[in-house]
Tab-separated table of C-alpha atoms in Angstrom:
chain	number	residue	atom	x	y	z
A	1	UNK	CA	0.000	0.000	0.000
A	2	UNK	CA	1.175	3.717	0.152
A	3	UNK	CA	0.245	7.295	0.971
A	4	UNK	CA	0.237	10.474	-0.488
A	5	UNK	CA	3.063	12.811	-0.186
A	6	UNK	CA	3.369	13.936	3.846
A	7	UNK	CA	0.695	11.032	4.627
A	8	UNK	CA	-2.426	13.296	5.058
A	9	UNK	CA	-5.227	12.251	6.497
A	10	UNK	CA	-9.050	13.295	7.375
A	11	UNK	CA	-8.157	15.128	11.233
A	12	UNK	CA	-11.182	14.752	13.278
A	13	UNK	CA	-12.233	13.919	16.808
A	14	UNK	CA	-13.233	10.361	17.302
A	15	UNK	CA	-15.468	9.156	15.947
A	16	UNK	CA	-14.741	10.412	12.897
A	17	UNK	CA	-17.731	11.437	10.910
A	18	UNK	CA	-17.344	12.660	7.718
A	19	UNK	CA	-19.945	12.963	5.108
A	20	UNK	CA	-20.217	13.192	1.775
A	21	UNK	CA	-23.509	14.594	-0.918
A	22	UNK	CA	-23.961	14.215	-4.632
A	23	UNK	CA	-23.618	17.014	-6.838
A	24	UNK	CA	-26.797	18.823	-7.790
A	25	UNK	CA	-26.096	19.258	-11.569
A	26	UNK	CA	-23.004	16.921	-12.348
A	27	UNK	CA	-25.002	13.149	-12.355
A	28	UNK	CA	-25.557	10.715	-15.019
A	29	UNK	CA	-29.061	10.389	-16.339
A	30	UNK	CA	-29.215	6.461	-17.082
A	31	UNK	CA	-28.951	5.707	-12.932
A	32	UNK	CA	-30.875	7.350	-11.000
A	33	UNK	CA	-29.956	9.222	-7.902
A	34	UNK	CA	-31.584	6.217	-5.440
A	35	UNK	CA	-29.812	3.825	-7.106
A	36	UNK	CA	-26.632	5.633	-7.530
A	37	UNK	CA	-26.506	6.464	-3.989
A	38	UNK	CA	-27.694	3.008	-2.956
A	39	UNK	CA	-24.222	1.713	-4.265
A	40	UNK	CA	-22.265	4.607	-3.099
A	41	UNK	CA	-23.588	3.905	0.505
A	42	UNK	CA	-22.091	0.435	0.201
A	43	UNK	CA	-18.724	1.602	-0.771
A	44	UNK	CA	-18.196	3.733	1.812
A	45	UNK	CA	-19.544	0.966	4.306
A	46	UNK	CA	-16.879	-1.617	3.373
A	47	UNK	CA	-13.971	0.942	4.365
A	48	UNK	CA	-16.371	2.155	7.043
A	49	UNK	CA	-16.540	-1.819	8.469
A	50	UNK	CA	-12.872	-1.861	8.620
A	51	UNK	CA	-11.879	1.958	10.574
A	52	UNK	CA	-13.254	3.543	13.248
A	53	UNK	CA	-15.012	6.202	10.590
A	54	UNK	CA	-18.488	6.474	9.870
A	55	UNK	CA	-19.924	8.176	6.542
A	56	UNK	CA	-23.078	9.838	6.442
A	57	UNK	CA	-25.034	11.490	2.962
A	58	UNK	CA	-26.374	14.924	3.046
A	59	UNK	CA	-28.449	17.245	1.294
A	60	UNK	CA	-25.794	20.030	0.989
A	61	UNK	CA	-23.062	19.284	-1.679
A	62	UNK	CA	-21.019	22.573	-0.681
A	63	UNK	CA	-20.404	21.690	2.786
A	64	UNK	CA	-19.626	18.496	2.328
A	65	UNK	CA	-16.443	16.798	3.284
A	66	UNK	CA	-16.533	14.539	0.253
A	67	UNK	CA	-18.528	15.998	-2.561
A	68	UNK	CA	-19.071	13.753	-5.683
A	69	UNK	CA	-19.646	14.451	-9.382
A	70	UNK	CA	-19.430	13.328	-13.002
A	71	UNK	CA	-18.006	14.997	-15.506
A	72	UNK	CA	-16.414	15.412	-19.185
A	73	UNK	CA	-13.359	16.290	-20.237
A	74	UNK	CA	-11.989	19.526	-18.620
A	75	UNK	CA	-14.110	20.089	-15.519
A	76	UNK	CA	-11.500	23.154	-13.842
A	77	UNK	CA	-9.436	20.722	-11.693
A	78	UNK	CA	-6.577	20.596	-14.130
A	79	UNK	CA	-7.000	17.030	-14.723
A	80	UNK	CA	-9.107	16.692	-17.768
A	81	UNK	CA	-10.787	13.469	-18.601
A	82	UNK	CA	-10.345	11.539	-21.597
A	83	UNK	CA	-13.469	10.187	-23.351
A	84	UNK	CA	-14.443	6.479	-22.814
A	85	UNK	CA	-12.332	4.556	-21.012
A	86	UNK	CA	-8.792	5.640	-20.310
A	87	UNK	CA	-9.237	7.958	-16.925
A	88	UNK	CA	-11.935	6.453	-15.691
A	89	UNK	CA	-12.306	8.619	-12.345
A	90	UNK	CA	-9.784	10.713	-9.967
A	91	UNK	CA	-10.137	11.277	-6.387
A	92	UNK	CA	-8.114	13.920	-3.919
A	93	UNK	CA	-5.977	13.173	-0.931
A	94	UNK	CA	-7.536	14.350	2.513
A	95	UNK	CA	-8.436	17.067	3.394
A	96	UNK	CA	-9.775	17.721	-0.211
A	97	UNK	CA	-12.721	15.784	-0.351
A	98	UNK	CA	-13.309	16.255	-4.500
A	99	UNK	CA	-14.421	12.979	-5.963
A	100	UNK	CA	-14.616	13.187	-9.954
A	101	UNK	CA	-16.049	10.590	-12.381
A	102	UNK	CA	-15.427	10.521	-16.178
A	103	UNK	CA	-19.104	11.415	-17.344
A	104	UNK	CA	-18.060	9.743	-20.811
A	105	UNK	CA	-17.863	6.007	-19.469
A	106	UNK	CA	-20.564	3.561	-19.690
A	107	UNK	CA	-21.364	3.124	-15.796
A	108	UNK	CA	-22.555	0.022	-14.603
A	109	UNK	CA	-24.813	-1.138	-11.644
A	110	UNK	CA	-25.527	-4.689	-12.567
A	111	UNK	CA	-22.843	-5.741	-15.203
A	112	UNK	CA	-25.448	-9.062	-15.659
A	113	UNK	CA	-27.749	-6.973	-17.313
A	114	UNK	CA	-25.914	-4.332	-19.137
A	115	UNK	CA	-23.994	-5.732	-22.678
A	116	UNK	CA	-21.416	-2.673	-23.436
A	117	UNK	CA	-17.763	-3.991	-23.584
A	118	UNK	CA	-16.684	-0.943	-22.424
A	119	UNK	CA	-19.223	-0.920	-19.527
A	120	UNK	CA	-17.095	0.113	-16.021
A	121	UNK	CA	-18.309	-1.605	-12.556
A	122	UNK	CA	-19.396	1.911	-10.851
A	123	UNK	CA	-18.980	0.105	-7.522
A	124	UNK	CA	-15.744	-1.125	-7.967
A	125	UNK	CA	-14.672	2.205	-9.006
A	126	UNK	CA	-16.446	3.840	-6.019
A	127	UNK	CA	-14.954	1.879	-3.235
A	128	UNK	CA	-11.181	2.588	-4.800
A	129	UNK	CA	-11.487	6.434	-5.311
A	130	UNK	CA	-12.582	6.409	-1.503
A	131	UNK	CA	-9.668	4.740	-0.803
A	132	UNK	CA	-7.895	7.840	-1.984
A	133	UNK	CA	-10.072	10.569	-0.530
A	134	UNK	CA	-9.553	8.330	2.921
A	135	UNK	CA	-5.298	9.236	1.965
A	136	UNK	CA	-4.140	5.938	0.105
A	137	UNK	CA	-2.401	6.247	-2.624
A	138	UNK	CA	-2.279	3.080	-5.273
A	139	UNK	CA	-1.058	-0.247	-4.375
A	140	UNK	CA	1.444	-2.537	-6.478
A	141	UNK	CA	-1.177	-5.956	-5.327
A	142	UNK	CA	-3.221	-6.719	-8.356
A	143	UNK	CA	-6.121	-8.203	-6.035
A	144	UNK	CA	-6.096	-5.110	-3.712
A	145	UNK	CA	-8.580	-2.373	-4.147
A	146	UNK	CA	-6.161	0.273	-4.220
A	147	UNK	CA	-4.762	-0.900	-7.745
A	148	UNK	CA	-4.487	1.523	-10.232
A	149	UNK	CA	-6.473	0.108	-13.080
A	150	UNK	CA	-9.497	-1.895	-13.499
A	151	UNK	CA	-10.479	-3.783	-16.867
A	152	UNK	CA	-14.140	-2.995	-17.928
A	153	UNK	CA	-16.666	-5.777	-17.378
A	154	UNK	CA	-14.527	-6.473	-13.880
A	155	UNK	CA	-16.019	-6.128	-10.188
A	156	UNK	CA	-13.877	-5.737	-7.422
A	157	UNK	CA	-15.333	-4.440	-4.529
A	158	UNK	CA	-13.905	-6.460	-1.831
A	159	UNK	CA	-10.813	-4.409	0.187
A	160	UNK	CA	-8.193	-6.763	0.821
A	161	UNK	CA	-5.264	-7.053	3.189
A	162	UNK	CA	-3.152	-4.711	1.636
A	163	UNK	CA	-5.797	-2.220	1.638
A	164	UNK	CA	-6.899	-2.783	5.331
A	165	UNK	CA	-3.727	-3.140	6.516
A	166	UNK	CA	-2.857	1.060	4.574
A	167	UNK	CA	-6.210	2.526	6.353
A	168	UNK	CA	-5.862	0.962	9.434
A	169	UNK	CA	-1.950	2.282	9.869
A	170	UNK	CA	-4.038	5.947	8.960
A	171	UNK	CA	-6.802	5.592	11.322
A	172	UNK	CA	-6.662	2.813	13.455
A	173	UNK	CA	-9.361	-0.561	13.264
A	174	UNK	CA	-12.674	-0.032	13.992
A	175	UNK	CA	-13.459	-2.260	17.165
A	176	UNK	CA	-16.086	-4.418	15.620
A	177	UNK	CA	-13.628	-5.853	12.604
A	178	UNK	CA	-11.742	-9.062	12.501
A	179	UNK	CA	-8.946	-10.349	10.508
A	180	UNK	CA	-10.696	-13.601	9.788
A	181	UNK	CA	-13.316	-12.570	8.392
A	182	UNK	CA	-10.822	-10.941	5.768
A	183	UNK	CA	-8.909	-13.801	5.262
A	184	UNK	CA	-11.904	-16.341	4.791
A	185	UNK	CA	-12.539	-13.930	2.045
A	186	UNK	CA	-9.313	-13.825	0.273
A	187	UNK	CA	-8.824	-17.304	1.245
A	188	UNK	CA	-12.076	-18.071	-1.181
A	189	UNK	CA	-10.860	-15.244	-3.399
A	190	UNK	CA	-7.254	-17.452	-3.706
A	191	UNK	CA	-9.401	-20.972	-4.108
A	192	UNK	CA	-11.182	-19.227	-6.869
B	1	UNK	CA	-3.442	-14.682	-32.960
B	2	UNK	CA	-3.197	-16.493	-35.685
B	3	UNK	CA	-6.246	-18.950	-37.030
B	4	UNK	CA	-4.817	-22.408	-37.918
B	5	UNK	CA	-6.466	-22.258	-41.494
B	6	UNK	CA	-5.120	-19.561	-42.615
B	7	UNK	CA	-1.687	-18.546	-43.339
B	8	UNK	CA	-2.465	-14.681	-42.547
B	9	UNK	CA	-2.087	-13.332	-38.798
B	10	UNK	CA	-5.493	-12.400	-37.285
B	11	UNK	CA	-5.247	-9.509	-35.099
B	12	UNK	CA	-7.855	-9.787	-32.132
B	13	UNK	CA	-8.865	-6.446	-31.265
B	14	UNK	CA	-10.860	-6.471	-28.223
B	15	UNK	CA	-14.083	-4.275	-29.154
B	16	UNK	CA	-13.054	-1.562	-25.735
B	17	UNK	CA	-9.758	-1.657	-27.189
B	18	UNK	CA	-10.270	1.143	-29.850
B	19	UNK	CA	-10.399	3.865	-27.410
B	20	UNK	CA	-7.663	5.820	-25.355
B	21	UNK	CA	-4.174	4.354	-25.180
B	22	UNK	CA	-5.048	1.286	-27.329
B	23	UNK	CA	-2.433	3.165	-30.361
B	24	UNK	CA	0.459	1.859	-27.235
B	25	UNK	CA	0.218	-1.420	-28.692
B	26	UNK	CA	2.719	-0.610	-31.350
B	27	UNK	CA	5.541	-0.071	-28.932
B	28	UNK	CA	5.360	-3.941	-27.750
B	29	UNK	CA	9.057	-5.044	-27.998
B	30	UNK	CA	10.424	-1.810	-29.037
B	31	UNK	CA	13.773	-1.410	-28.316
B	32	UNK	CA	15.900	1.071	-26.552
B	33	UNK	CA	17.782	3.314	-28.587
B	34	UNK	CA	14.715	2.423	-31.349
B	35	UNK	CA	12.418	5.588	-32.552
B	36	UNK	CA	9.322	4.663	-33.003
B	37	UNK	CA	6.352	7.368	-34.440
B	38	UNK	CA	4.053	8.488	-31.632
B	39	UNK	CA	6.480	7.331	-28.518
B	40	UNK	CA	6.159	10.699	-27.220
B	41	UNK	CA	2.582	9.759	-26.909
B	42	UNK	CA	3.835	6.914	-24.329
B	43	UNK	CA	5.844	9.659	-22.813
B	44	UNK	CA	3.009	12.232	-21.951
B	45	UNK	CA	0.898	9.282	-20.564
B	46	UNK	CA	3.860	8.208	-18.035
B	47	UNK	CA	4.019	12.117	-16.870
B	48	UNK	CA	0.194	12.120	-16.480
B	49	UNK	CA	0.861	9.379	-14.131
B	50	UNK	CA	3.837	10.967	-12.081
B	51	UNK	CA	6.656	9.267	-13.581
B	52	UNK	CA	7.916	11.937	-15.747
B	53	UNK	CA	7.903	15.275	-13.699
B	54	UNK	CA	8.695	17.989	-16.641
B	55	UNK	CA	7.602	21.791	-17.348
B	56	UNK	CA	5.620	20.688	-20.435
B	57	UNK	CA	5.506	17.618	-22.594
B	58	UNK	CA	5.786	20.218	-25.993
B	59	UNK	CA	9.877	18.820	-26.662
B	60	UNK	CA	8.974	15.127	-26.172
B	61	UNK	CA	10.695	12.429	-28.661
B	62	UNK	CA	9.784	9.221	-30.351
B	63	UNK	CA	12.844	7.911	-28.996
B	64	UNK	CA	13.440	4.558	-27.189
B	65	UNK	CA	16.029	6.717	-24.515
B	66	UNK	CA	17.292	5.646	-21.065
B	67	UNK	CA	14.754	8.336	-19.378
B	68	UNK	CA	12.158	6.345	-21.147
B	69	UNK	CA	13.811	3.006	-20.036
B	70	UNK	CA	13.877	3.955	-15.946
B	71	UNK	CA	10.358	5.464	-16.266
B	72	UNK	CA	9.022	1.754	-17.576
B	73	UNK	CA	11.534	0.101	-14.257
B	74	UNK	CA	9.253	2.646	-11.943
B	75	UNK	CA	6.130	1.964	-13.876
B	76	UNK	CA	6.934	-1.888	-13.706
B	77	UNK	CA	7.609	-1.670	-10.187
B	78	UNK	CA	4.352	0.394	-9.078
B	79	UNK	CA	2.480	-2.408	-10.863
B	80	UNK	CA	3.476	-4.729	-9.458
B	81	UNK	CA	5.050	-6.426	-13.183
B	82	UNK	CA	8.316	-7.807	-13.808
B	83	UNK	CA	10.877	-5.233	-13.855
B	84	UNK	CA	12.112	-5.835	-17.057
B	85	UNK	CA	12.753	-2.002	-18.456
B	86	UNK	CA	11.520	-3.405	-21.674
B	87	UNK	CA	7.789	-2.839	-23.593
B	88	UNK	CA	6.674	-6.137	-22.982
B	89	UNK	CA	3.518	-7.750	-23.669
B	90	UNK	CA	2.476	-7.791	-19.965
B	91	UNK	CA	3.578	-4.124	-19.869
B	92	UNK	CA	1.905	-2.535	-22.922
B	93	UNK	CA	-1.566	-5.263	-21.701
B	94	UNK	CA	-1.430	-2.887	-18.405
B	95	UNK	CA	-0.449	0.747	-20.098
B	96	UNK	CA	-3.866	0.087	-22.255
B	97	UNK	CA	-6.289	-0.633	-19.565
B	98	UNK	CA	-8.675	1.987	-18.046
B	99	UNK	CA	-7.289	3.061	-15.188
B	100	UNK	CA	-8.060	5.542	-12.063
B	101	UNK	CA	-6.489	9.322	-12.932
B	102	UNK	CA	-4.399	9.793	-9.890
B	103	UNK	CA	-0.708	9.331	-9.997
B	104	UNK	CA	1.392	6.460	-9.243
B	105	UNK	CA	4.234	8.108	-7.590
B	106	UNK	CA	5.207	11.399	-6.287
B	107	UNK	CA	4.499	14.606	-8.426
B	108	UNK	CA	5.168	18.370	-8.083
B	109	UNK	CA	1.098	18.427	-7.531
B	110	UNK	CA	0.802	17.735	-4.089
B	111	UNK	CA	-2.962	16.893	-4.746
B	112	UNK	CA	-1.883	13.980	-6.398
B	113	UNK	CA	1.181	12.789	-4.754
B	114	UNK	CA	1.924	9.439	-3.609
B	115	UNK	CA	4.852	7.508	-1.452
B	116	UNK	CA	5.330	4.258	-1.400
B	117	UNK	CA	5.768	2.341	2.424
């Protein structure tokens, strides 16, 4: 795993709280906002399972600590996107909070139902740029979340070792979570 | 791949794979010192990803250099690929895929930057 540059990370009282809110004019039309927040709400839970932080959606996208959006090409954060595929999304390290999807890509809920080749697992996608907003940088383990790329048509959702192991060293485990219930996973990730 | 029957080469083009980056497949095997057209394509991607800190990208050239050559070794490394130096296939099969925007390694943007434990 690794951090960004001086290791930054979300400073907050315990129990951290942060929360995060949709942008009011920057969505895709072919999801809609329940369902699109439906899968965003699961993302955040699987880092929220494994570090004392909790994540909570509001109403107000300004005052958000995370604020989330799609967009095309040059969107003012001088890192344009690039059409389909490519830059599929981009995320900035705490205390930024931006969260930017590539409005060009075919986003997927269910990839069983949708029959694009270039359709991109919005989930998977979800759960790494949070990865980043939380302060992890990418990872150099092909299973973990916190890998750079992801081939369309793929899911992978599930936060391995590597990427516990980063966000935990940031912000400590949260009390409920256990290391076996991690490595039942990978071990049936490894058998498959 | 190439069909049994035939005695041409079929190319398999995966359908996604005629979008951004795909053109990178021409580098496979290229070889330093080599110019190839359009390397300085390959270039401006690895400085989008951090590995190639410069003032601009305008004076960028198709060659095969020893820059080029250390900025595949990082590349391989970050990956977690073989750290060969060289274009190879498993090399130019990651470079292609879709991939998340923020660097790989440290930058001059400290929005973006990254260190490795």
């Amino acid at each position: 795993f690794a951090y960004f540059y001086g290791k930054p990370r979300w400073i907050r009282q315990a129990p951290v709280k942060l929360t995060y809110a949709f942008s009011k004019s920057n969505m895709i039309d072919y999801i809609s906002l329940k369902d699109t927040r439906t899968v965003f709400k699961r993302a955040f839970s699987r880092w929220a399972q494994v570090i004392p932080v909790s994540f909570m959606e509001i109403e107000d996208y300004p005052s958000a600590d995370i604020r989330i959006g799609f967009y095309h090409r040059d969107h003012g954060d001088g890192k344009p996107f690039d059409g389909v595929l490519g830059v599929l999304a981009h995320a900035f390290s705490p205390e930024n909070g931006r969260f930017h999807l590539d409005a060009s890509e075919t986003w997927a809920l269910d990839l069983e139902t949708i029959k694009s080749s270039v359709a991109v697992d919005l989930e998977s996608v979800a759960t790494h740029e949070i990865g980043h907003v939380l302060g992890l940088a990418h990872s150099a383990v092909k299973d973990a979340v916190m890998y750079p790329s992801l081939r369309p048509r793929t899911k992978k959702v599930d936060l391995q070792i590597d990427d516990v192991y980063g966000v935990q060293a940031l912000y400590g485990s949260n009390p409920n979570f256990r290391f076996s219930s991690l490595l039942a996973s990978e071990n049936s990730l490894n058998k498959g | 791949r190439i069909s049994p029957d035939s005695s041409s080469t079929v190319i398999t083009v995966d359908s996604y794979n005629t979008t951004t980056w795909h053109d990178f497949t021409r580098f496979l095997d290229a070889e330093k010192g080599s110019r190839v057209s359009g390397m300085s394509e390959l270039k401006k991607y690895f400085n989008r990803f951090g590995y190639l800190p410069l003032p601009d990208t305008d004076n960028l050239t198709d060659v095969f250099d020893t820059q080029l050559e250390s900025v595949v070794l990082a590349y391989q490394t970050n990956l977690g690929l073989p750290a060969t130096g060289k274009l190879d296939s498993d090399t130019i099969s990651m470079i292609v895929l879709p991939r998340c925007g923020v660097s790989d390694t440290k930058t001059h943007d400290t929005r973006f930057q990254a260190t490795k434990r």
